[in-house]
């Protein structure tokens, strides 16, 4: 397995370090205020906990990361504390829009002794509800997770599940602090390295440093078996990518020596990673040949026949179904883009207000897409808007330079 020696390797590794860390807790002032008004943690006296949280809120409007005491207060508050905000129900019956239609987390596993079996299902449950951060306040999300645990577990599994949840929140809270520190200290240097202005080895050192901070946060708040279940495979991938980046960035090695080092690294790589890479390479070759056939004017039947010959029947059927789904998506997206252009053009012509335009765009998205698809479309629209703005800016600069050149010539 081989990868090109580019700063993209560092970017991939670094994004993995932060992304694999989990859902970072970005709390709004409403989140922080809701925590401050809830009953204190049993681990502290009500007055002491109240002072800690209230003091934190007073220091800054947006309060993140929280103190460990505030996280404890949040997790250990009673299950009925949300009644005042949720029509006398501890857990809102309706899921936030981004989770509607999504498959609910699988039931957690318990062994014959009543102990919780530590596996990825637990993290999936936590992350499922935490993914709604921004739509719901943190205290509601915490209550949802606690309700899910209490509805399917009894002691000792329930106690174990709650302990893991508390540690997981503490860990994510600490990752928030690490992310802030990274943005302040490392990100400018990292971005310069990608642009070729600075030394990429320094960026790699920063990546490794951030990763070590994240790993330290895990061991502080989570047991080894939980860490292995939640992050084991991701850690193997990150470790491989960082070692690969170190080889590619080693100026003391010739290209041939780098290839030898990469081959040796592959011999120690996990089997699942090698199998995944083999599958990815096979799919890339398939896509290239498929696109070549399309360019040459192959019929749909010929394309499907090529797919059937390239893979096993089960895989081929899935790829054909995926291709049909992709085509349907492109048609739907194109129709949406046409109507979106009408809205944005009318807004420009009539100088209509931005709030009305955003409302019309939101209604248009809801008419075409599911809640999950809306997230994807919103991101695509943002990228498209940025690209257009960049193009306009570049064109403006070019025109200015052209005018300046003509003026100088005159």
Tab-separated table of C-alpha atoms in Angstrom:
chain	number	residue	atom	x	y	z
A	1	UNK	CA	0.000	0.000	0.000
A	2	UNK	CA	1.396	3.394	-0.905
A	3	UNK	CA	0.343	6.999	-0.587
A	4	UNK	CA	1.667	10.115	-2.237
A	5	UNK	CA	3.923	12.265	-0.144
A	6	UNK	CA	1.831	15.397	0.269
A	7	UNK	CA	0.668	17.617	3.124
A	8	UNK	CA	-2.718	15.935	2.643
A	9	UNK	CA	-1.419	13.026	4.712
A	10	UNK	CA	-0.847	15.398	7.606
A	11	UNK	CA	-4.269	16.950	7.087
A	12	UNK	CA	-5.891	13.512	7.093
A	13	UNK	CA	-4.098	12.452	10.235
A	14	UNK	CA	-4.894	15.669	12.056
A	15	UNK	CA	-8.552	15.664	11.077
A	16	UNK	CA	-8.693	12.090	12.305
A	17	UNK	CA	-7.211	13.050	15.660
A	18	UNK	CA	-9.865	15.691	16.233
A	19	UNK	CA	-12.777	13.922	14.531
A	20	UNK	CA	-12.206	10.563	16.176
A	21	UNK	CA	-12.144	12.367	19.478
A	22	UNK	CA	-15.920	12.439	19.254
A	23	UNK	CA	-18.537	15.154	19.345
A	24	UNK	CA	-16.813	18.213	20.803
A	25	UNK	CA	-19.009	20.157	23.187
A	26	UNK	CA	-19.672	23.579	21.771
A	27	UNK	CA	-22.062	25.121	24.254
A	28	UNK	CA	-24.149	28.197	23.664
A	29	UNK	CA	-24.930	30.641	26.438
A	30	UNK	CA	-28.379	29.004	26.676
A	31	UNK	CA	-26.729	25.617	27.267
A	32	UNK	CA	-24.550	27.043	29.998
A	33	UNK	CA	-27.418	28.931	31.591
A	34	UNK	CA	-29.634	25.829	31.609
A	35	UNK	CA	-26.904	23.938	33.453
A	36	UNK	CA	-26.526	26.729	35.975
A	37	UNK	CA	-30.215	26.624	36.893
A	38	UNK	CA	-30.402	22.852	37.433
A	39	UNK	CA	-29.945	21.036	40.760
A	40	UNK	CA	-26.354	20.493	41.793
A	41	UNK	CA	-24.429	17.238	41.585
A	42	UNK	CA	-24.709	14.856	44.549
A	43	UNK	CA	-20.914	14.912	44.604
A	44	UNK	CA	-20.995	18.533	45.776
A	45	UNK	CA	-23.099	20.494	48.183
A	46	UNK	CA	-25.865	22.407	46.348
A	47	UNK	CA	-24.323	25.743	47.307
A	48	UNK	CA	-20.795	24.763	46.275
A	49	UNK	CA	-21.842	23.355	42.914
A	50	UNK	CA	-24.068	26.346	42.245
A	51	UNK	CA	-21.196	28.724	42.947
A	52	UNK	CA	-18.855	26.809	40.638
A	53	UNK	CA	-21.249	26.780	37.699
A	54	UNK	CA	-22.565	30.307	38.229
A	55	UNK	CA	-19.009	31.624	38.513
A	56	UNK	CA	-18.144	29.969	35.233
A	57	UNK	CA	-21.181	31.457	33.491
A	58	UNK	CA	-20.314	34.895	34.808
A	59	UNK	CA	-16.810	34.759	33.366
A	60	UNK	CA	-17.986	34.502	29.780
A	61	UNK	CA	-21.240	34.510	27.859
A	62	UNK	CA	-20.378	31.379	25.905
A	63	UNK	CA	-18.981	28.947	28.439
A	64	UNK	CA	-17.014	26.114	26.960
A	65	UNK	CA	-15.294	23.985	27.906
A	66	UNK	CA	-17.168	23.495	31.161
A	67	UNK	CA	-15.490	22.670	34.423
A	68	UNK	CA	-15.471	18.991	35.464
A	69	UNK	CA	-17.804	19.963	38.320
A	70	UNK	CA	-20.297	21.422	35.849
A	71	UNK	CA	-20.259	18.232	33.802
A	72	UNK	CA	-20.869	16.192	36.966
A	73	UNK	CA	-23.760	18.470	37.879
A	74	UNK	CA	-25.221	18.033	34.414
A	75	UNK	CA	-24.979	14.235	34.363
A	76	UNK	CA	-26.156	13.725	37.938
A	77	UNK	CA	-29.159	16.024	37.859
A	78	UNK	CA	-32.554	14.392	38.356
A	79	UNK	CA	-34.431	12.902	35.408
A	80	UNK	CA	-37.382	15.240	35.897
A	81	UNK	CA	-35.525	18.552	35.848
A	82	UNK	CA	-36.566	19.378	32.299
A	83	UNK	CA	-40.261	19.405	33.109
A	84	UNK	CA	-40.415	23.195	33.202
A	85	UNK	CA	-39.095	23.405	29.632
A	86	UNK	CA	-40.758	20.376	28.033
A	87	UNK	CA	-44.456	20.574	28.876
A	88	UNK	CA	-44.071	18.608	32.083
A	89	UNK	CA	-42.228	15.729	30.378
A	90	UNK	CA	-38.707	14.780	31.406
A	91	UNK	CA	-37.804	13.678	27.870
A	92	UNK	CA	-39.243	15.459	24.805
A	93	UNK	CA	-41.245	12.942	22.802
A	94	UNK	CA	-40.235	14.313	19.411
A	95	UNK	CA	-36.659	13.929	18.241
A	96	UNK	CA	-34.925	16.968	16.691
A	97	UNK	CA	-35.383	17.275	12.933
A	98	UNK	CA	-31.877	16.043	12.084
A	99	UNK	CA	-32.587	12.717	13.813
A	100	UNK	CA	-36.080	12.132	12.432
A	101	UNK	CA	-36.087	9.135	10.137
A	102	UNK	CA	-32.712	7.927	11.402
A	103	UNK	CA	-32.317	4.393	12.711
A	104	UNK	CA	-32.293	4.450	16.498
A	105	UNK	CA	-29.224	3.104	18.329
A	106	UNK	CA	-29.109	-0.652	18.864
A	107	UNK	CA	-29.960	-2.108	22.254
A	108	UNK	CA	-26.945	-2.415	24.527
A	109	UNK	CA	-25.593	-5.829	25.486
A	110	UNK	CA	-25.480	-7.324	28.977
A	111	UNK	CA	-23.756	-10.567	30.009
A	112	UNK	CA	-25.145	-13.385	32.160
A	113	UNK	CA	-23.990	-11.637	35.332
A	114	UNK	CA	-25.826	-8.416	34.523
A	115	UNK	CA	-22.685	-6.499	33.587
A	116	UNK	CA	-22.644	-4.165	30.615
A	117	UNK	CA	-20.724	-5.573	27.640
A	118	UNK	CA	-18.338	-2.846	26.502
A	119	UNK	CA	-18.548	-2.383	22.740
A	120	UNK	CA	-19.078	0.214	20.024
A	121	UNK	CA	-22.855	0.218	20.528
A	122	UNK	CA	-22.424	2.332	23.649
A	123	UNK	CA	-20.517	5.063	21.822
A	124	UNK	CA	-23.003	4.945	18.938
A	125	UNK	CA	-25.828	5.584	21.404
A	126	UNK	CA	-24.040	8.583	22.916
A	127	UNK	CA	-23.013	10.046	19.560
A	128	UNK	CA	-26.476	9.562	18.044
A	129	UNK	CA	-28.019	12.051	20.469
A	130	UNK	CA	-24.943	14.283	20.753
A	131	UNK	CA	-25.059	14.805	16.979
A	132	UNK	CA	-28.101	17.029	17.581
A	133	UNK	CA	-25.960	19.554	19.454
A	134	UNK	CA	-27.066	22.971	18.272
A	135	UNK	CA	-30.649	21.891	17.677
A	136	UNK	CA	-31.122	20.944	21.310
A	137	UNK	CA	-29.440	22.184	24.452
A	138	UNK	CA	-26.911	19.926	26.101
A	139	UNK	CA	-29.067	19.266	29.146
A	140	UNK	CA	-31.889	17.887	26.977
A	141	UNK	CA	-29.437	15.696	25.065
A	142	UNK	CA	-27.994	14.387	28.328
A	143	UNK	CA	-31.502	13.615	29.565
A	144	UNK	CA	-32.283	11.714	26.362
A	145	UNK	CA	-29.167	9.580	26.783
A	146	UNK	CA	-29.866	8.928	30.456
A	147	UNK	CA	-33.444	7.972	29.600
A	148	UNK	CA	-32.177	5.540	26.958
A	149	UNK	CA	-29.830	3.946	29.490
A	150	UNK	CA	-32.397	3.674	32.276
A	151	UNK	CA	-35.070	2.304	29.942
A	152	UNK	CA	-32.973	-0.713	28.910
A	153	UNK	CA	-30.497	-1.347	31.741
A	154	UNK	CA	-30.664	-2.249	35.419
A	155	UNK	CA	-27.875	-2.384	37.976
A	156	UNK	CA	-25.030	-3.216	37.734
A	157	UNK	CA	-25.112	-2.533	33.979
A	158	UNK	CA	-26.931	0.775	34.516
A	159	UNK	CA	-24.309	2.044	36.962
A	160	UNK	CA	-21.565	1.021	34.555
A	161	UNK	CA	-23.311	2.715	31.632
A	162	UNK	CA	-23.783	5.944	33.573
A	163	UNK	CA	-20.136	5.939	34.655
A	164	UNK	CA	-19.004	5.512	31.055
A	165	UNK	CA	-21.346	8.269	29.909
A	166	UNK	CA	-20.041	10.660	32.556
A	167	UNK	CA	-16.443	9.902	31.584
A	168	UNK	CA	-17.256	10.259	27.891
A	169	UNK	CA	-18.731	13.725	28.430
A	170	UNK	CA	-15.730	14.741	30.512
A	171	UNK	CA	-13.474	13.494	27.723
A	172	UNK	CA	-15.363	15.401	25.017
A	173	UNK	CA	-15.305	18.489	27.193
A	174	UNK	CA	-11.523	18.183	27.477
A	175	UNK	CA	-11.253	17.742	23.700
A	176	UNK	CA	-13.029	21.088	23.369
A	177	UNK	CA	-10.194	22.693	25.323
A	178	UNK	CA	-7.615	20.878	23.180
A	179	UNK	CA	-9.327	22.052	20.006
A	180	UNK	CA	-9.307	25.640	21.229
A	181	UNK	CA	-5.629	25.384	22.098
A	182	UNK	CA	-4.881	23.881	18.683
A	183	UNK	CA	-6.708	26.692	16.895
A	184	UNK	CA	-4.770	29.315	18.825
A	185	UNK	CA	-1.295	27.774	18.734
A	186	UNK	CA	-1.033	25.312	15.871
A	187	UNK	CA	-3.581	26.030	13.147
A	188	UNK	CA	-1.855	29.108	11.635
A	189	UNK	CA	1.419	27.183	11.327
A	190	UNK	CA	-0.411	24.137	10.001
A	191	UNK	CA	-2.205	26.169	7.323
A	192	UNK	CA	1.058	27.797	6.292
A	193	UNK	CA	2.634	24.361	5.928
A	194	UNK	CA	-0.140	23.254	3.601
A	195	UNK	CA	0.472	26.363	1.497
A	196	UNK	CA	4.151	25.514	1.331
A	197	UNK	CA	5.221	28.588	3.264
A	198	UNK	CA	6.502	26.732	6.310
A	199	UNK	CA	8.236	23.471	7.115
A	200	UNK	CA	5.844	20.510	6.914
A	201	UNK	CA	7.847	18.561	9.505
A	202	UNK	CA	6.825	21.174	12.058
A	203	UNK	CA	3.171	20.641	11.141
A	204	UNK	CA	3.613	16.888	11.629
A	205	UNK	CA	5.090	17.517	15.075
A	206	UNK	CA	1.999	19.561	15.923
A	207	UNK	CA	-0.257	16.748	14.744
A	208	UNK	CA	1.560	14.277	16.961
A	209	UNK	CA	1.393	16.663	19.909
A	210	UNK	CA	-2.353	17.182	19.504
A	211	UNK	CA	-2.894	13.437	19.220
A	212	UNK	CA	-0.959	12.821	22.429
A	213	UNK	CA	-3.127	15.392	24.199
A	214	UNK	CA	-6.279	13.640	22.989
A	215	UNK	CA	-4.944	10.240	24.064
A	216	UNK	CA	-4.083	11.633	27.498
A	217	UNK	CA	-7.637	12.963	27.827
A	218	UNK	CA	-9.011	9.509	27.074
A	219	UNK	CA	-6.927	7.763	29.718
A	220	UNK	CA	-7.893	10.422	32.252
A	221	UNK	CA	-11.629	9.842	31.949
A	222	UNK	CA	-12.126	6.402	30.360
A	223	UNK	CA	-11.035	2.871	31.273
A	224	UNK	CA	-8.777	0.901	28.945
A	225	UNK	CA	-11.540	-1.482	27.802
A	226	UNK	CA	-13.769	1.469	26.915
A	227	UNK	CA	-10.963	3.180	24.996
A	228	UNK	CA	-10.268	-0.015	23.051
A	229	UNK	CA	-13.938	-0.493	22.169
A	230	UNK	CA	-14.608	3.138	21.250
A	231	UNK	CA	-11.377	4.108	19.508
A	232	UNK	CA	-9.311	0.975	18.854
A	233	UNK	CA	-9.670	0.759	15.086
A	234	UNK	CA	-9.464	4.522	14.583
A	235	UNK	CA	-6.274	4.621	16.648
A	236	UNK	CA	-4.737	1.915	14.469
A	237	UNK	CA	-5.557	3.948	11.368
A	238	UNK	CA	-4.191	7.182	12.843
A	239	UNK	CA	-1.019	5.466	14.006
A	240	UNK	CA	-0.451	4.020	10.544
A	241	UNK	CA	-1.059	7.363	8.810
A	242	UNK	CA	1.273	9.243	11.137
A	243	UNK	CA	4.063	6.704	10.653
A	244	UNK	CA	3.512	6.933	6.905
A	245	UNK	CA	3.667	10.729	7.075
A	246	UNK	CA	6.914	10.519	9.055
A	247	UNK	CA	8.436	8.347	6.319
A	248	UNK	CA	7.331	10.704	3.564
A	249	UNK	CA	8.632	13.752	5.437
A	250	UNK	CA	12.028	12.201	6.202
A	251	UNK	CA	14.449	14.114	3.969
A	252	UNK	CA	17.275	11.760	4.888
A	253	UNK	CA	15.619	8.978	2.861
A	254	UNK	CA	15.777	8.620	-0.907
A	255	UNK	CA	12.616	7.816	-2.863
A	256	UNK	CA	13.677	4.182	-3.079
A	257	UNK	CA	14.329	4.014	0.661
A	258	UNK	CA	10.924	5.559	1.326
A	259	UNK	CA	9.265	2.888	-0.802
A	260	UNK	CA	11.108	0.186	1.152
A	261	UNK	CA	10.088	1.782	4.462
A	262	UNK	CA	6.462	1.992	3.322
A	263	UNK	CA	6.524	-1.680	2.315
A	264	UNK	CA	7.896	-2.598	5.746
A	265	UNK	CA	5.199	-0.484	7.372
A	266	UNK	CA	2.552	-2.372	5.410
A	267	UNK	CA	3.805	-5.650	6.890
A	268	UNK	CA	2.892	-4.369	10.359
A	269	UNK	CA	-0.398	-2.734	9.322
A	270	UNK	CA	-3.642	-4.271	10.637
A	271	UNK	CA	-5.256	-6.796	8.293
A	272	UNK	CA	-8.503	-4.829	8.198
A	273	UNK	CA	-6.642	-1.712	7.020
A	274	UNK	CA	-4.884	-3.597	4.223
A	275	UNK	CA	-8.168	-5.211	3.169
A	276	UNK	CA	-9.887	-1.828	3.223
A	277	UNK	CA	-7.160	-0.308	1.089
A	278	UNK	CA	-7.346	-3.213	-1.371
A	279	UNK	CA	-11.085	-2.700	-1.690
A	280	UNK	CA	-10.606	1.043	-2.161
A	281	UNK	CA	-8.040	0.460	-4.904
A	282	UNK	CA	-10.357	-1.997	-6.618
A	283	UNK	CA	-13.230	0.483	-6.477
A	284	UNK	CA	-11.040	3.289	-7.814
A	285	UNK	CA	-10.003	1.170	-10.785
A	286	UNK	CA	-13.627	0.218	-11.374
A	287	UNK	CA	-14.765	3.857	-11.289
A	288	UNK	CA	-12.061	4.929	-13.734
A	289	UNK	CA	-12.999	2.198	-16.210
A	290	UNK	CA	-16.703	2.894	-15.687
A	291	UNK	CA	-16.214	6.600	-16.456
A	292	UNK	CA	-14.182	5.705	-19.544
A	293	UNK	CA	-17.054	3.555	-20.814
A	294	UNK	CA	-19.505	6.376	-20.124
A	295	UNK	CA	-17.315	8.817	-22.052
A	296	UNK	CA	-17.202	6.371	-24.951
A	297	UNK	CA	-21.011	6.307	-25.036
A	298	UNK	CA	-21.698	2.908	-23.482
A	299	UNK	CA	-25.367	2.069	-22.942
A	300	UNK	CA	-26.880	1.511	-19.509
A	301	UNK	CA	-27.055	-2.222	-20.201
A	302	UNK	CA	-23.355	-2.285	-21.119
A	303	UNK	CA	-22.463	-0.409	-17.942
A	304	UNK	CA	-24.462	-2.812	-15.805
A	305	UNK	CA	-22.836	-5.766	-17.557
A	306	UNK	CA	-19.403	-4.292	-16.781
A	307	UNK	CA	-20.381	-3.965	-13.119
A	308	UNK	CA	-21.604	-7.561	-12.995
A	309	UNK	CA	-18.314	-8.798	-14.455
A	310	UNK	CA	-16.201	-6.746	-12.033
A	311	UNK	CA	-17.720	-7.929	-8.750
A	312	UNK	CA	-19.602	-10.747	-7.123
A	313	UNK	CA	-23.375	-10.762	-7.803
A	314	UNK	CA	-24.233	-9.350	-4.370
A	315	UNK	CA	-21.706	-6.504	-4.608
A	316	UNK	CA	-22.635	-5.808	-8.228
A	317	UNK	CA	-26.323	-5.533	-7.333
A	318	UNK	CA	-25.507	-3.077	-4.560
A	319	UNK	CA	-23.380	-0.980	-6.915
A	320	UNK	CA	-26.117	-0.917	-9.552
A	321	UNK	CA	-28.651	0.143	-6.922
A	322	UNK	CA	-26.228	2.781	-5.667
A	323	UNK	CA	-25.737	4.091	-9.196
A	324	UNK	CA	-29.500	4.401	-9.680
A	325	UNK	CA	-29.799	6.189	-6.344
A	326	UNK	CA	-26.944	8.516	-7.284
A	327	UNK	CA	-28.614	9.388	-10.589
A	328	UNK	CA	-31.897	10.123	-8.808
A	329	UNK	CA	-30.032	12.352	-6.378
A	330	UNK	CA	-28.371	14.291	-9.193
A	331	UNK	CA	-31.731	14.854	-10.910
A	332	UNK	CA	-33.310	16.058	-7.667
A	333	UNK	CA	-30.325	18.278	-6.894
A	334	UNK	CA	-30.416	19.818	-10.381
A	335	UNK	CA	-34.122	20.655	-10.044
A	336	UNK	CA	-33.474	22.184	-6.634
A	337	UNK	CA	-30.581	24.252	-8.020
A	338	UNK	CA	-32.836	25.698	-10.733
A	339	UNK	CA	-35.430	26.868	-8.207
A	340	UNK	CA	-32.709	28.084	-5.853
A	341	UNK	CA	-31.275	30.243	-8.637
A	342	UNK	CA	-34.702	31.837	-9.137
A	343	UNK	CA	-34.907	32.730	-5.443
A	344	UNK	CA	-31.400	34.181	-5.251
A	345	UNK	CA	-31.755	36.082	-8.538
A	346	UNK	CA	-35.099	37.560	-7.492
A	347	UNK	CA	-33.588	38.603	-4.184
A	348	UNK	CA	-30.791	40.399	-6.019
A	349	UNK	CA	-33.174	42.111	-8.452
A	350	UNK	CA	-35.733	43.177	-5.854
A	351	UNK	CA	-33.251	43.873	-3.060
A	352	UNK	CA	-35.439	41.704	-0.835
A	353	UNK	CA	-34.414	41.199	2.714
A	354	UNK	CA	-32.093	38.365	3.696
A	355	UNK	CA	-34.458	36.821	6.257
A	356	UNK	CA	-37.198	36.360	3.674
A	357	UNK	CA	-34.730	34.825	1.238
A	358	UNK	CA	-33.430	32.389	3.861
A	359	UNK	CA	-36.998	31.408	4.717
A	360	UNK	CA	-37.770	30.668	1.073
A	361	UNK	CA	-34.571	28.641	0.721
A	362	UNK	CA	-35.399	26.646	3.865
A	363	UNK	CA	-38.886	25.903	2.541
A	364	UNK	CA	-37.442	24.865	-0.821
A	365	UNK	CA	-35.020	22.445	0.843
A	366	UNK	CA	-37.790	20.920	2.934
A	367	UNK	CA	-39.852	20.382	-0.219
A	368	UNK	CA	-37.069	18.468	-1.951
A	369	UNK	CA	-35.027	16.761	0.746
A	370	UNK	CA	-35.181	14.734	3.932
A	371	UNK	CA	-33.732	16.213	7.154
A	372	UNK	CA	-30.508	14.250	6.647
A	373	UNK	CA	-30.268	15.344	3.006
A	374	UNK	CA	-30.818	18.980	4.016
A	375	UNK	CA	-27.572	18.855	6.014
A	376	UNK	CA	-25.716	17.653	2.943
A	377	UNK	CA	-27.337	20.230	0.660
A	378	UNK	CA	-26.631	23.055	3.110
A	379	UNK	CA	-22.959	22.091	3.099
A	380	UNK	CA	-22.900	21.863	-0.710
A	381	UNK	CA	-24.571	25.266	-1.004
A	382	UNK	CA	-22.009	26.749	1.363
A	383	UNK	CA	-19.141	25.357	-0.700
A	384	UNK	CA	-20.755	26.603	-3.907
A	385	UNK	CA	-21.294	30.061	-2.412
A	386	UNK	CA	-17.673	30.253	-1.259
A	387	UNK	CA	-16.452	29.165	-4.680
A	388	UNK	CA	-18.572	31.809	-6.425
A	389	UNK	CA	-17.394	34.524	-4.039
A	390	UNK	CA	-13.781	33.523	-4.636
A	391	UNK	CA	-14.298	33.591	-8.404
A	392	UNK	CA	-15.905	37.030	-8.260
A	393	UNK	CA	-13.090	38.300	-6.058
A	394	UNK	CA	-10.432	36.953	-8.415
A	395	UNK	CA	-12.219	38.438	-11.416
A	396	UNK	CA	-12.425	41.782	-9.651
A	397	UNK	CA	-8.703	41.689	-8.873
A	398	UNK	CA	-7.903	40.780	-12.480
A	399	UNK	CA	-10.013	43.653	-13.782
A	400	UNK	CA	-8.367	46.063	-11.356
A	401	UNK	CA	-4.908	44.895	-12.405
A	402	UNK	CA	-5.867	45.219	-16.055
A	403	UNK	CA	-7.136	48.760	-15.575
A	404	UNK	CA	-4.006	49.631	-13.616
A	405	UNK	CA	-1.807	48.237	-16.383
A	406	UNK	CA	-3.638	50.225	-19.050
A	407	UNK	CA	-3.437	53.365	-16.941
A	408	UNK	CA	0.290	52.888	-16.469
A	409	UNK	CA	0.752	52.339	-20.192
A	410	UNK	CA	-1.096	55.561	-20.943
